Amino acid sequence: MADSCQLSHCYNPIRMSLKFQIEATSGSARAGRLLTPHGEIETPVFMPVGTVASVKGVPQDILEELGVQILLGNTYHLYLRPGVDTVRRMGGLHRFMAWPRAILTDSGGFQVFSLNELRKVSEEGVTFRSHLDGSSHFFSPERAMEIQIGLGADIIMAFDECTEFPADRTRTQASMEMTLRWAERSKKYFEEHKSEAPWAGSGHVGTGALGCPVGPSSRGFCADGSNPTGQKSGLRPEGQPRAAVPTWSEVVPTIVNQTQSLFGIVQGGMDRELRRESAERTVEIGFPGYAIGGLSVGEPRELTREIIESTLEHLPADKPRYVMGVGTPEEIVEYASLGVDMMDCVLPTRAARHGLLFTSEGKVSIKQARYAQDQGPLDANCACRVCQRYSRAYLRHLYASNEVLAQVLNTVHNLSFYLDTMRRVRHSIQLGETSRFLSSVRSRPKP
Amino acid sequence: MADSCQLSHCYNPIRMSLKFQIEATSGSARAGRLLTPHGEIETPVFMPVGTVASVKGVPQDILEELGVQILLGNTYHLYLRPGVDTVRRMGGLHRFMAWPRAILTDSGGFQVFSLNELRKVSEEGVTFRSHLDGSSHFFSPERAMEIQIGLGADIIMAFDECTEFPADRTRTQASMEMTLRWAERSKKYFEEHKSEAPWAGSGHVGTGALGCPVGPSSRGFCADGSNPTGQKSGLRPEGQPRAAVPTWSEVVPTIVNQTQSLFGIVQGGMDRELRRESAERTVEIGFPGYAIGGLSVGEPRELTREIIESTLEHLPADKPRYVMGVGTPEEIVEYASLGVDMMDCVLPTRAARHGLLFTSEGKVSIKQARYAQDQGPLDANCACRVCQRYSRAYLRHLYASNEVLAQVLNTVHNLSFYLDTMRRVRHSIQLGETSRFLSSVRSRPKP
């Protein structure tokens, strides 16, 4: 199917608001474009995690500058704080967090299942207690859809059960079956309510929160410190107060027929046969994109790779394929080479906060005393704003002194490294040199 | 003296590297320019505090964008971490923290005297214990100079005793006398070693850390995400690694005769007569600028103002006058109207971290539930990047969720507010309308 799509526009037949086009292939890898109600995403793409409507420590204009085209938000966290009602009243997540580009929300399933002692699962759904205050809550497929529709991400995820690892075949199959039933319920609710996103109908395709153009050809609002009126700094002229941030309808042309898109999730544990069955039956239900869930749950990395590779065979080539919660820089390159289009992971941002930095020469633990007087940049091959300006000595000092700026700069660098890695993967696919690029990544020093 | 300087260049006769020029006066207030080895400062100026070589949470390029022309570093903190030897080996504080514009360091006196139980004062100097690990250290006027020369700020401060409040006249006078003796020792050591700053002789006037122009007409390196080679993002072309951040000498033309400048500090507690004596005798010793220290130590604000006003009468009009450790937005306007040229305070940055934000409508405690669904900008009259992009609801959410971005954005706004306030003061002085501007500030709502 990929071949027939290579030179033509392969629009998604199910959801008009999500268009996926494969532009080039190299082996199993593909480079494509995903058009969402909030702009275009070049795939393969790495999605930084903005748990509670913020990529920890990084202002939105810097994310734009880094070339982030889509962010991931966590439904569980956003549901607890600030709450879906608040986000909906504020016009949805994009507007609430002033992020004009695309957003994907997970279903809350993974976080809820991570609560362990605090949850109770039934066919109907999951009862769980908040990690914040112990209060009791209930997520069902329908409720997870209702919440995600209220948050208003461009891509939302079916409510699934993330099967624990290890699990025997009986347990894995039962869990997979429930995920399939929940997928049907998710889709049914979604189809009936998909026009209810806070922004649905206002149609701000490719337009920034305040009327600035966004997308690959633009760095978007605030990237250069400007706003639509061209102001850069200084107080407003007196007598011209601004009562509120402009609403969507004030600043964007109306484009109709824009809705969210719902992706299905393949489960099936570490059993290739169950994964195949889960994939086939999820595809039968029919979604505009498919995720492989239930990985990175403690299994060996070689097994992760095997499951991804074998599951991909059973997913339609003309739909975006998303592997949830992976991985290291080497892994995301590997998975892209297998034909994965979308990935997300807290690793670059969480590691940054612990002083663990990814570079072209391998990992750097910036807290080490050996960097205390190291005048060199963090990564001599990196052109990010951190590597261009600051020395390892300064980054080490900030970390050792527990300065907040350490977290900000470390996160900016790690995200830049991940996004640059993905840009290079994409470029190598376009050149048909994926396998050569992959070997160069595999041969990176492991300090 | 100010009058005779108004239309001509009033160069400092003592230190060739610090030039102060008064351009306009309005009542007692003056607008001027201070030329340092690292660029020009428009006065009156507010100096943000970057305690340990970082304005907590704010990247240097954003400080440049905000128009920060001079930062304050704390000698006591920098001495403990990363240590003066490290900073000197890294080429001085500017290069270490990648800040190409001017820096002022305090003498360490105020912090050391704040240690209370952990210090012991003698004529020779102060023995104190580190707040970090309890280790014992000794600061004398000579040692404070040696450290500040090693750090390499453009303006450094004489080692003084900050008299506690309240203090009786005998104690205040004795303390003032010791500060005068320490001022002489500070000056003597400084004159003998002033050419030993890490950058002295390399003469990088007005040139950024990586060879980019800085100053009022330029936003400097990284403000637009570019570097001198025009790169914006992405990895370097392979085969062109960069071994280290370029050294000063690689990127800047050599301009000789650039040294640091040492300011004297007036003490004398809350006694106007002792303040007069301290001012006169400090001026007799002779410095290119004078600070009023020992304020903001617990005295009523009206007393602070009285002491500042009466002390200013005894300081030469053609030298910069610096009041240390003040104040609220209203106070800095007030003090500038009295003829103060330089001020610094942790208030905007520290308050920001506690969710206390300064606006044209008065203070806002962003943690309050009343802002949870407030779509308006923090300050409708502010054009800073925070007010232009984010809503009060989002800022409240970030603070309530303990997100690091709250600290970053709140600090950026508060600093922007302080710097804008000072720009407006300066403008009102140039227009000769200081008293009118002052009344408008005094009549601000106090929520």
XYZ file of N, CA and C in Angstrom, chain A residues 27 55 57 67 124 184 216 223 255 329 331:
33
model
N 13.704 1.152 2.599
C 13.493 -0.091 3.336
C 12.086 -0.049 3.898
N 5.789 21.594 28.875
C 7.014 20.800 28.817
C 7.908 21.393 29.905
N 9.616 23.424 32.275
C 10.693 24.412 32.258
C 10.907 25.140 30.948
N 11.385 23.633 16.705
C 10.738 22.931 15.606
C 9.745 21.874 16.060
N -16.606 -2.344 32.983
C -17.139 -1.001 32.748
C -16.039 0.051 32.622
N -14.002 -0.366 20.720
C -15.302 -0.173 20.053
C -16.138 0.875 20.778
N 5.819 24.579 9.123
C 7.231 24.423 8.811
C 7.879 25.693 8.279
N 8.216 33.411 18.587
C 9.556 32.874 18.351
C 10.546 34.013 18.163
N -12.917 27.734 9.191
C -12.833 26.609 8.267
C -13.633 25.487 8.909
N 17.704 7.824 22.085
C 17.954 8.324 20.718
C 18.218 7.172 19.745
N 17.132 4.109 19.973
C 15.892 3.356 19.764
C 14.932 4.072 18.814
